[in-house]
Coordinates of C-alpha atoms in Angstrom, one line a residue:
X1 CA 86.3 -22.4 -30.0
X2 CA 82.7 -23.2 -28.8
X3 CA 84.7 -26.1 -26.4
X4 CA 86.5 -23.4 -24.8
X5 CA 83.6 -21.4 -23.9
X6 CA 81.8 -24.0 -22.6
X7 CA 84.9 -25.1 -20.5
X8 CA 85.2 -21.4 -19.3
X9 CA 81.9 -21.0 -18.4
X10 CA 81.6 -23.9 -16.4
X11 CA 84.6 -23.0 -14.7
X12 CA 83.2 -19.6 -13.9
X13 CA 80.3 -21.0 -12.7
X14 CA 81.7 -23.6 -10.7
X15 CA 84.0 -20.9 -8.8
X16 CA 80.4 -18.6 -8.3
X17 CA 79.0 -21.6 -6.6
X18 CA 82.3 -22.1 -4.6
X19 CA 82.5 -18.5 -3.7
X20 CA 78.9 -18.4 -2.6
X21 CA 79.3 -21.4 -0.1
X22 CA 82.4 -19.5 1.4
X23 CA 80.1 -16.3 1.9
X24 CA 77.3 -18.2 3.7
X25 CA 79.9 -20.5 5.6
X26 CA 81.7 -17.2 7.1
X27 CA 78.2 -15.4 7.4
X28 CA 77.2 -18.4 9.4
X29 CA 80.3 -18.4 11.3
X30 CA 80.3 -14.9 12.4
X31 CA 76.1 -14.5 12.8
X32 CA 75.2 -13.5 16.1
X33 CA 73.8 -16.8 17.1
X34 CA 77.8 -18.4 17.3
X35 CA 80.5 -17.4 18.7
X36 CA 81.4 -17.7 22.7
X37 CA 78.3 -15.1 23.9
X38 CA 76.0 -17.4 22.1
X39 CA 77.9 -20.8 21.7
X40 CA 74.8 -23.5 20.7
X41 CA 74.9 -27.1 22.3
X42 CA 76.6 -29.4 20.1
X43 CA 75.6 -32.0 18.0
X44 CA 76.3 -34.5 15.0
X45 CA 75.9 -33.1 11.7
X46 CA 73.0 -32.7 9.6
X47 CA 72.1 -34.5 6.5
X48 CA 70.4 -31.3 4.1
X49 CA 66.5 -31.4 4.3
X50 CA 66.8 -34.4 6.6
X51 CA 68.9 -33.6 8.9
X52 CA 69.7 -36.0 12.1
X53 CA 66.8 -38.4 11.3
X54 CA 68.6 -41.4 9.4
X55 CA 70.7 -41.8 12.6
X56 CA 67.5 -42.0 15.0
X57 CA 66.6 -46.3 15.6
X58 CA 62.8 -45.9 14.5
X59 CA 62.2 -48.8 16.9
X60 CA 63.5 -47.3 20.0
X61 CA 64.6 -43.8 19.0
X62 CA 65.3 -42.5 22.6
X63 CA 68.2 -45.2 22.4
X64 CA 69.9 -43.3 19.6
X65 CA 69.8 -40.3 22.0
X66 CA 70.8 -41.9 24.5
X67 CA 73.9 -42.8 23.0
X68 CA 74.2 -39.4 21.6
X69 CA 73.8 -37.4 25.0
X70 CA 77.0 -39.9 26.3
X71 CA 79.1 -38.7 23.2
X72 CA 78.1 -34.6 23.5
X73 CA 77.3 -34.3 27.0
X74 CA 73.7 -33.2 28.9
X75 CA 72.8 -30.3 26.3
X76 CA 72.9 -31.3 23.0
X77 CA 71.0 -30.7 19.8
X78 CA 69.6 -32.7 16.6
X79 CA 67.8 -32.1 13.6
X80 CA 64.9 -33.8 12.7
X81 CA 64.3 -32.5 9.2
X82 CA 65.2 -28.6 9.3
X83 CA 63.9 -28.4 13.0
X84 CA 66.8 -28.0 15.3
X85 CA 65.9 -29.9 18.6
X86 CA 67.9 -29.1 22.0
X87 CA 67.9 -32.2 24.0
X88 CA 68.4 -32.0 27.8
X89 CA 69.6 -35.3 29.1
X90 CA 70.7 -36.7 32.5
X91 CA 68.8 -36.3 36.3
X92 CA 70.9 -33.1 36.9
X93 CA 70.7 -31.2 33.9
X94 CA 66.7 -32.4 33.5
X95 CA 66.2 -30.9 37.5
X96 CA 68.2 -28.0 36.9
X97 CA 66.3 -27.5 33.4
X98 CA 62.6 -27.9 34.9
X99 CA 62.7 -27.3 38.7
X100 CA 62.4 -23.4 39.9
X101 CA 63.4 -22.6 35.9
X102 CA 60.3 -20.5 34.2
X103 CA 62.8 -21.4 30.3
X104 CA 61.3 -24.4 29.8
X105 CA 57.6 -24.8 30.3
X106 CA 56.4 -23.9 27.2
X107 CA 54.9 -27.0 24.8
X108 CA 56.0 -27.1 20.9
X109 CA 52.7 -26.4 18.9
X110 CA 53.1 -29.0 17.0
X111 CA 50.8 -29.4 13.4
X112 CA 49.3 -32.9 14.7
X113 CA 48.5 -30.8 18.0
X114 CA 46.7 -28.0 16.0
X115 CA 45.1 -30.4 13.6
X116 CA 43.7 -32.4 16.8
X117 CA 42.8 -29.1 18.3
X118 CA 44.7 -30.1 21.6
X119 CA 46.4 -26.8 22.2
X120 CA 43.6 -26.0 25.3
X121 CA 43.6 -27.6 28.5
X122 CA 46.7 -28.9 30.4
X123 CA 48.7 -30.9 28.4
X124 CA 49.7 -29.3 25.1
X125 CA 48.6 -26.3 26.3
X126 CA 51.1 -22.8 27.4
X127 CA 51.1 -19.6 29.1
X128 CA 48.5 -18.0 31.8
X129 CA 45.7 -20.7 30.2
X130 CA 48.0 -23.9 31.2
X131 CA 48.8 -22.4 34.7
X132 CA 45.4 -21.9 35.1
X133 CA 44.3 -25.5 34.4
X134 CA 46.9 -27.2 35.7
X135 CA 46.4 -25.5 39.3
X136 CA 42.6 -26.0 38.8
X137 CA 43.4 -30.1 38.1
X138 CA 46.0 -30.2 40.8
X139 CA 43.3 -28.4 43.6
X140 CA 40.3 -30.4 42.0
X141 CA 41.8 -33.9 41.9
X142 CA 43.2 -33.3 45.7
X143 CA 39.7 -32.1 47.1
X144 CA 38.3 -34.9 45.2
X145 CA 40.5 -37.6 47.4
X146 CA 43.4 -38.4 45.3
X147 CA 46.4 -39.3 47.9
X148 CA 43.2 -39.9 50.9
X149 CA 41.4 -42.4 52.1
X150 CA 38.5 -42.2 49.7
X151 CA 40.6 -42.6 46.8
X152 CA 42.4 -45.8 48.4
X153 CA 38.7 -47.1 48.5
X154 CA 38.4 -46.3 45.0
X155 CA 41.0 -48.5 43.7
X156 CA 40.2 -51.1 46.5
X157 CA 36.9 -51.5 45.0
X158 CA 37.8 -52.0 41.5
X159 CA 40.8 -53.9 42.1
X160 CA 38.1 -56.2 43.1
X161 CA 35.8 -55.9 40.0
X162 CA 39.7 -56.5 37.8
X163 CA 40.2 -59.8 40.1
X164 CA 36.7 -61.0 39.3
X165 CA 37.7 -60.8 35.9
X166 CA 40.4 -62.6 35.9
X167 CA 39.2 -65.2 38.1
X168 CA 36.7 -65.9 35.1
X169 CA 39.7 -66.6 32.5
X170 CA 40.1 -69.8 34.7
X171 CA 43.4 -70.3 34.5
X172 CA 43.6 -69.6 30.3
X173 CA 45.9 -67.8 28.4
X174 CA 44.7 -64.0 28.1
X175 CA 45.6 -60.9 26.7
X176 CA 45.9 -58.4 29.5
X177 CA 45.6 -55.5 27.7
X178 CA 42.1 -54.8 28.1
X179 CA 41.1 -55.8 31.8
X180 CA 43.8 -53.9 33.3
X181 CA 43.1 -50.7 30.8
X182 CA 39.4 -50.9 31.8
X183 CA 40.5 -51.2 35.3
X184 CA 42.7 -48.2 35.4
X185 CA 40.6 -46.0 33.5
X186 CA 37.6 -46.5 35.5
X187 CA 39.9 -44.6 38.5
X188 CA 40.1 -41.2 36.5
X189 CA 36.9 -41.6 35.6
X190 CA 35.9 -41.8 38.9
X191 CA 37.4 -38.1 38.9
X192 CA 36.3 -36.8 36.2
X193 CA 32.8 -38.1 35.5
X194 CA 31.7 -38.6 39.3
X195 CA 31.4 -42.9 37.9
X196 CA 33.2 -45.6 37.5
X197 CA 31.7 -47.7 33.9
X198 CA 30.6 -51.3 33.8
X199 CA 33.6 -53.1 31.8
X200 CA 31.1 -54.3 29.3
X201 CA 29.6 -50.8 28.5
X202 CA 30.4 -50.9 24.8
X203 CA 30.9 -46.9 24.5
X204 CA 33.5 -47.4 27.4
X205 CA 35.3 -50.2 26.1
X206 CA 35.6 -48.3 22.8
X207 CA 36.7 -45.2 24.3
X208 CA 39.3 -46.5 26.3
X209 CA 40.3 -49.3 23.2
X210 CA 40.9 -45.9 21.2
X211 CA 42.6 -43.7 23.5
X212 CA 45.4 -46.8 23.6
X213 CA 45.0 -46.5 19.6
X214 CA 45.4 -43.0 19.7
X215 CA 47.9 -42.8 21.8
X216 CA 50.2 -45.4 20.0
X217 CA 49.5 -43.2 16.8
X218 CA 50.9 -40.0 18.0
X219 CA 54.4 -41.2 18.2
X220 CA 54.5 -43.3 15.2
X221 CA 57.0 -42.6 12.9
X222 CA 54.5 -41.8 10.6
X223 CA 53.3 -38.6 12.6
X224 CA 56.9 -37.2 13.5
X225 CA 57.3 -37.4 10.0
X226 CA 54.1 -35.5 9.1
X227 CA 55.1 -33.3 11.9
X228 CA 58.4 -32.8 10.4
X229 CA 57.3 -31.9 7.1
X230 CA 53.4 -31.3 7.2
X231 CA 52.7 -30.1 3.6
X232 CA 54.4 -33.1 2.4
X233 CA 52.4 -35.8 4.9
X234 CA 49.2 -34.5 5.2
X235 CA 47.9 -37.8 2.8
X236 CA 49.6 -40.2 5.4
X237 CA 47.0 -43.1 6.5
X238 CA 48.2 -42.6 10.2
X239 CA 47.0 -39.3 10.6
X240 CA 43.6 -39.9 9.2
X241 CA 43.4 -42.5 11.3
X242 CA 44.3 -40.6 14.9
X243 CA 42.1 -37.4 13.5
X244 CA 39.0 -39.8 13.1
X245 CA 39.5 -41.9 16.0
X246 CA 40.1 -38.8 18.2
X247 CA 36.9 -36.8 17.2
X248 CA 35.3 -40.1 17.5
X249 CA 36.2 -40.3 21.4
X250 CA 36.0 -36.3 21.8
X251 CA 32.1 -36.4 20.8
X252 CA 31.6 -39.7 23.6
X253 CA 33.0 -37.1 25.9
X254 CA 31.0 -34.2 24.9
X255 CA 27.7 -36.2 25.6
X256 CA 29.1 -37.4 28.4
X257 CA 29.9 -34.3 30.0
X258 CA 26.4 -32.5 28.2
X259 CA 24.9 -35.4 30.3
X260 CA 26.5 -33.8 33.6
X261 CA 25.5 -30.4 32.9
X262 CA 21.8 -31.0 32.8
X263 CA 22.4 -32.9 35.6
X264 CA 24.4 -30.4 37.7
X265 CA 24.0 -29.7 41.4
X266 CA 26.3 -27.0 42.3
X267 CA 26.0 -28.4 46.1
X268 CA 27.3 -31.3 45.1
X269 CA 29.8 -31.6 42.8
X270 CA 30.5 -34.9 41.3
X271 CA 34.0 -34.9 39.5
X272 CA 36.1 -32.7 37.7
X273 CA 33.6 -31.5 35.4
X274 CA 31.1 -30.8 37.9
X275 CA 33.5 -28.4 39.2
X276 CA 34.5 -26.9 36.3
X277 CA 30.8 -26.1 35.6
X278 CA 30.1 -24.7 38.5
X279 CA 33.3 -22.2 38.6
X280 CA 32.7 -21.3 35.2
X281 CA 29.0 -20.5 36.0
X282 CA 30.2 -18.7 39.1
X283 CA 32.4 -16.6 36.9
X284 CA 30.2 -15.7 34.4
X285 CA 27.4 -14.3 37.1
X286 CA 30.5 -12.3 38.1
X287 CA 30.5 -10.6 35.2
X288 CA 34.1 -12.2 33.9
X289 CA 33.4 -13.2 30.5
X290 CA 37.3 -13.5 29.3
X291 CA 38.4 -16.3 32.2
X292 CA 39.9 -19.3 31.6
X293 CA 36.8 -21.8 32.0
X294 CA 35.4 -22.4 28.5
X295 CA 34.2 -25.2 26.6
X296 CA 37.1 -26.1 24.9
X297 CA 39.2 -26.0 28.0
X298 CA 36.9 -28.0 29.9
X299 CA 36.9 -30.5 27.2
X300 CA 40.4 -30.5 25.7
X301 CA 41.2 -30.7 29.8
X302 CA 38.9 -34.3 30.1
X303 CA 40.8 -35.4 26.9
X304 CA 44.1 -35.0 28.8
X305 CA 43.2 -36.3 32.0
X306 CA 41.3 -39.6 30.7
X307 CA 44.0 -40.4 28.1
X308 CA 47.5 -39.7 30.4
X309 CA 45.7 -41.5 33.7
X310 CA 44.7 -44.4 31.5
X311 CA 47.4 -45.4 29.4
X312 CA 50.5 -45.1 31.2
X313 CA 49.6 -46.2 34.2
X314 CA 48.0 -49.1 32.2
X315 CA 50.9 -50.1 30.4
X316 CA 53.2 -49.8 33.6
X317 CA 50.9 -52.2 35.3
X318 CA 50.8 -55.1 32.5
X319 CA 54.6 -54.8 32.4
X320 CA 54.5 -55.6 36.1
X321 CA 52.7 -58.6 35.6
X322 CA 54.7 -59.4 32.4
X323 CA 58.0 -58.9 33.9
X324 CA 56.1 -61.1 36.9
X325 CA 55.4 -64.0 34.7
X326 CA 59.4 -63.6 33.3
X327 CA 61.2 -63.6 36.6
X328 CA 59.2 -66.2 38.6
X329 CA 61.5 -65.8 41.5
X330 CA 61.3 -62.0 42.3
X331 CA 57.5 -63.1 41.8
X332 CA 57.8 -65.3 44.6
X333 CA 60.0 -62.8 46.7
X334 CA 57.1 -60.5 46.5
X335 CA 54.7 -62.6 47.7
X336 CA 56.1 -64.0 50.6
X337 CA 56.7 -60.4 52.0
X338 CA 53.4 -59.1 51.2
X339 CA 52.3 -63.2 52.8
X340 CA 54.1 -62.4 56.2
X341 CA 53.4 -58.7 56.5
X342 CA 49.9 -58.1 55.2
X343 CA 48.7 -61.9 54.9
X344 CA 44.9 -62.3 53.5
X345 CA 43.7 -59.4 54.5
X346 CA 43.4 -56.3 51.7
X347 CA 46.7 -54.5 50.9
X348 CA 46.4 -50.9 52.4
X349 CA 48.5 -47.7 51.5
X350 CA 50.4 -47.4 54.8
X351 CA 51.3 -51.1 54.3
X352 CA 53.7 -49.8 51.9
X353 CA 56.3 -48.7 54.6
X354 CA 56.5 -52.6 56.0
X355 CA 56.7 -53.6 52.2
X356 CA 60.4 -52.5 51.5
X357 CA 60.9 -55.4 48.6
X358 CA 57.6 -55.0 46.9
X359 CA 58.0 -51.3 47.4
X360 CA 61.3 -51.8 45.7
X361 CA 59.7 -54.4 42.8
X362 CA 57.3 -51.6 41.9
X363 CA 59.7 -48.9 41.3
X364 CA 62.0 -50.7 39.9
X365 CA 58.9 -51.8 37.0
X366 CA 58.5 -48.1 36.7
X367 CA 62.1 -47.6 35.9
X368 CA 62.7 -50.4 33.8
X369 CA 59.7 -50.0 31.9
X370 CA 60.2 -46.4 30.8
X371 CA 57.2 -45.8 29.3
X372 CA 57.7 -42.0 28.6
X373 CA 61.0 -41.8 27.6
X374 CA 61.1 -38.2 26.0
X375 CA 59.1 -35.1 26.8
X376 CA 59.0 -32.6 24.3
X377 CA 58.9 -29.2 25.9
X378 CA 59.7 -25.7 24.2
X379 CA 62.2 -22.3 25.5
X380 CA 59.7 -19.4 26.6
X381 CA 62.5 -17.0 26.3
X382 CA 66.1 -15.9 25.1
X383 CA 68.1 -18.1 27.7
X384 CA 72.0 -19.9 28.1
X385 CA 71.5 -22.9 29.8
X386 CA 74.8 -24.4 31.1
X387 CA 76.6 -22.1 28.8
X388 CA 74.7 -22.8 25.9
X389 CA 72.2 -20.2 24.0
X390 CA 68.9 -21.1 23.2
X391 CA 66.5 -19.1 21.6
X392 CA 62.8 -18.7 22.6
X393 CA 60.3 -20.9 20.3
X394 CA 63.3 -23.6 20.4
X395 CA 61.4 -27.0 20.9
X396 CA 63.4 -28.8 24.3
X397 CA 62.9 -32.6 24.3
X398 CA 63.7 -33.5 27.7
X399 CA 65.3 -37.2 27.8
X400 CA 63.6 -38.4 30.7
X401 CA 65.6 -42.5 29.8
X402 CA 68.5 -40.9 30.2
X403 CA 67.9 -40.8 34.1
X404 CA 65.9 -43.8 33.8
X405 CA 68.6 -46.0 32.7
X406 CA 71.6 -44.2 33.0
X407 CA 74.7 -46.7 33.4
X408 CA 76.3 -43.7 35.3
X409 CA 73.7 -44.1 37.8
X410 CA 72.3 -47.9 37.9
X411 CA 74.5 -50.8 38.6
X412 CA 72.8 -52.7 36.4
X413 CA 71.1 -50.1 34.1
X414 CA 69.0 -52.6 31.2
X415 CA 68.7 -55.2 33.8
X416 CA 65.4 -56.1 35.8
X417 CA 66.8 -55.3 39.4
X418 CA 65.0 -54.6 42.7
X419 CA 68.0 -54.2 44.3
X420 CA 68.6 -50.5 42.1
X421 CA 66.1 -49.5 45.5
X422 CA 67.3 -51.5 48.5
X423 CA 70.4 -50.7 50.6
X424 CA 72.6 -53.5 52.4
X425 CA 70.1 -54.3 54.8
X426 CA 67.2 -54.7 52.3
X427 CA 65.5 -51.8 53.3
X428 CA 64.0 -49.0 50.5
X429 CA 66.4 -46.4 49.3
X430 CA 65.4 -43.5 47.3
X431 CA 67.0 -42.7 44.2
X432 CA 67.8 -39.4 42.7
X433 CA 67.7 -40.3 38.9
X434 CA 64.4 -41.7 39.9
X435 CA 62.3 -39.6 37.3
X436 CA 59.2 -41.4 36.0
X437 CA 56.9 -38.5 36.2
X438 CA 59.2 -35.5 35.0
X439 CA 59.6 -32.8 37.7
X440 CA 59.2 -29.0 38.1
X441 CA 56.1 -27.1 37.1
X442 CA 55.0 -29.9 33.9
X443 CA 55.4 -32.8 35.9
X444 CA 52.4 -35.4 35.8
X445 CA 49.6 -34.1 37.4
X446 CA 48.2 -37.3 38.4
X447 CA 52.0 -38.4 40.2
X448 CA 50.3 -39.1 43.4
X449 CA 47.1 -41.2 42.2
X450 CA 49.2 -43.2 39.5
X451 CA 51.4 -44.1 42.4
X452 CA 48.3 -45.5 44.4
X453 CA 47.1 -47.0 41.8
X454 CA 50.3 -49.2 40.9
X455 CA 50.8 -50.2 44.6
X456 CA 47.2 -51.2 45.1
X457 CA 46.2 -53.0 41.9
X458 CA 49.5 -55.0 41.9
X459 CA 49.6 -56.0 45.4
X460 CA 46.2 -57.1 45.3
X461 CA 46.5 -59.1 41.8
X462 CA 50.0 -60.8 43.3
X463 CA 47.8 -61.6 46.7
X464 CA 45.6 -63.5 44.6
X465 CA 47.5 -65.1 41.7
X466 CA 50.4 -66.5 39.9
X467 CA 51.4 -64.7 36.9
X468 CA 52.8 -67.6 34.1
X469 CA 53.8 -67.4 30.4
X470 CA 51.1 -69.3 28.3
X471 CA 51.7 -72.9 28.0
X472 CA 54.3 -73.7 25.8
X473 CA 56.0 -70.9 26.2
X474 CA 59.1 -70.7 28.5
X475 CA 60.0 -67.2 30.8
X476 CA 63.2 -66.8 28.3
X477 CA 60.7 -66.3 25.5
X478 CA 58.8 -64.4 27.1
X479 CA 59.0 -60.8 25.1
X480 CA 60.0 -57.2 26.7
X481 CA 60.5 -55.2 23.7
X482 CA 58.4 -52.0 23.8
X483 CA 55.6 -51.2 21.3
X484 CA 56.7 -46.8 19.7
X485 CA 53.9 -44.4 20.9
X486 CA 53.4 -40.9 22.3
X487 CA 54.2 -43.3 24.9
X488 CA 55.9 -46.5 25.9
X489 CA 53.5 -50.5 25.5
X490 CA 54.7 -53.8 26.0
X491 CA 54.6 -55.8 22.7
X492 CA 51.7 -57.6 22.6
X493 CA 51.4 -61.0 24.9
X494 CA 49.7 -63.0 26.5
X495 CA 49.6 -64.8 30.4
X496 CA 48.1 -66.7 32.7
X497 CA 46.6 -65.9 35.8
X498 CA 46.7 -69.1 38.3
X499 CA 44.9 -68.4 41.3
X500 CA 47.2 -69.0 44.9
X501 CA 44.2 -70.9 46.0
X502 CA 43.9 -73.4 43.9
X503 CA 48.3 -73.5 43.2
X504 CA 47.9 -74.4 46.7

């Protein structure tokens, strides 16, 4: 008798749980959120707890979505844990999703973001605060020289401290990592300190050494996953790690820029901070006490603009070279334009127009490279995008790769090709999917000195030398696998830098 009990209770209980899933399935079916007024963007299943995450390539997870946005189309969503994520993928969709569009400008507030205290100043940061900054960058940086003459002159100059340095490896095997990071960071300094830094200043070397560390941290898998679940992570070693290393580099900055205020000369404004001083100052004499020029902002602001205009431009430039040293021949190509249009004398800006190959070399290492593959953005407001609701607070990753290395759009999308940017006649052709920066309101802030900078530092380092894998090791071997960050690194490597003079 006790058997049949037991049998009959479990049967009851078994149709209770049965009859409850039904309930929540219908509820879910019929709840405001689905339905054709508020159909949401498709997407593969979700795992419980985990959601979309086993499916995502740790190695190269913008791949996986990649392959995803071909199977469900431009606007398409994914769960990393419980999150739901709407991915935007494809030039169109991304220009119609961030160019005269207020739905999208928002940043996630991410727990690694609040932990870092990173939600000030430009880059994390949202609303009235974010406009405010970002204009006040944007004006600053322009008045300052970036796109003029002064700025070429900049870059000129320490193109010419870089090329010193290289001359000294003699012909050796090197790392490139840190000469061309030193190089490239010493032209936002420029701006934002007033100074370029001697490459053996040790608090330099160390600041710009942990900004790459930093930077490679914040899009381990290690942090998405604490990001995912943050009561769970919170122990994780990699997160200790980028919380100490980046208070380590925010107190450099603070004496740096306590340095400059004691310093200050309100007729003569140095850099960034300078000018930030002096409009806050102005401000507060005004009586305006609740503006958007306080310390945090001024700092969090120097955070952004040193780490953004020093590692990605960085790591675009030493794929250049690598991608130099692995196809000898485009190498070559570029050096006999630059040879009969320029010849010994210094590479100049408006050379670029007379350039049309190496113009096309350079954007083609940008594409190819793809060094920030996904920008996570977040819906300000209610909105249906392409006939697709999504709700405000809903983090937006936009899939910048997806234009990058569309096969819909490049003939020869994961192939190293100059030719993606020359018509028929060899002369430079724009290219809509061309996206490197973003676009609309959030794109890169720095676009027009990062472009400088590549131009300049790489035509003068090809003027000067050959770029060769080590010896021993052949251009097949030579490795372009990407190293997972908040953004994109080559693996590291090593090359050779023969002078032309004494190849000659």
């Amino acid at each position: 008798m006790a058997a049949v009990e037991d049998i009959l209770l479990q049967s009851t209980n078994t149709t209770i749980l049965l009859g409850t899933f039904a309930i929540l399935f219908i509820l879910y079916l019929f709840s405001p959120s689905f339905g054709p007024q508020r159909k949401e963007p498709p997407g593969p299943w979700p795992l419980p707890l985990l959601g979309n995450l086993l499916q995502l390539d740790p190695k190269s997870p913008h791949s996986t979505l990649y392959e995803l946005y071909k199977k469900y189309g431009p606007v398409f969503t994914v769960h990393l844990g419980a999150k739901k994520v709407v991915m935007l993928a494809g030039h169109r969709t991304i220009k119609q999703a961030l160019v005269n569009n207020d739905a999208f400008t928002d940043k996630e507030n991410l727990p690694i973001i609040n932990d870092l205290k990173l939600e000030h100043g430009i880059v994390f940061a949202s609303g009235d605060s974010w406009k405010e900054m970002r204009q006040f960058a944007l004006t600053n940086l322009k008045q300052s020289g970036m796109g003029k003459r002064e700025n070429e002159e900049r870059i000129i100059e320490e193109s010419q401290y870089l090329i010193d340095v290289l001359r000294q490896k003699d012909g050796k095997a090197f790392d490139t990592t840190q000469p061309v990071s030193y190089a490239v960071s010493n032209i936002i300094c420029s701006f934002v300190y007033g100074n370029r830094f001697d490459y053996d200043d040790q608090n330099f070397r160390s600041a710009v050494d942990q900004a790459k560390k930093n930077t490679q941290l914040m899009g381990s898998p290690s942090l998405h996953l604490y990001n995912i679940f943050p009561r769970l992570f919170r122990w994780l070693g990699a997160r200790k790690q980028l919380m100490k290393g980046s208070f380590a580099n925010r107190k450099k900055m603070t004496e740096l820029i306590k340095g400059l205020q004691e310093t200050l000369n309100p007729q003569m404004c140095r850099g960034f901070v300078d000018c930030f001083l002096v409009r806050k100052t102005q401000l507060e004499a005004s009586g305006n006490m609740n503006s958007h020029y306080y310390e945090d902002n001024l700092l969090v602001s120097v955070v952004n603009l040193f780490t953004a205009g020093t590692d990605t431009t960085s790591s675009t430039l030493r794929y250049g070279l690598l991608l130099m040293a692995k196809y000898p021949e485009i190498q070559d190509q570029v050096q006999v334009e630059l040879a009969s249009v320029v010849g010994s004398r210094q590479v100049r800006v408006e050379d670029r127009k007379n350039l049309p190959y190496t113009d096309a070399v350079i954007h083609e290492i940008q594409r190819f490279a793809n060094v920030t593959p996904v920008l996570v953005h977040c819906a300000s407001r209610d909105v249906t995008f392409q006939g697709y609701f999504i709700k405000k607070g809903t983090p937006v990753a936009i899939l910048l790769s997806s234009a990058l290395q569309d096969e819909d759009e490049w003939e020869k999308a994961y192939t190293f090709n100059p030719g993606h940017f020359l018509d028929k006649e060899g002369n430079f052709r724009k290219r809509d999917a061309f996206l490197p920066f973003s676009t609309g309101s959030r794109s890169c802030v720095g676009e027009g000195l990062a472009k400088m900078e590549l131009f300049l530092f790489f035509t003068s380092l090809l003027q000067h030398f050959c770029f060769t894998p080590p010896p021993g090791v052949t251009e097949d071997e030579l490795d372009l696998t990407a190293v997972v960050g908040f953004a994109l690194s080559p693996s590291p490597h090593e090359l050779c830098a023969i002078s032309r003079s004494d190849k000659d």
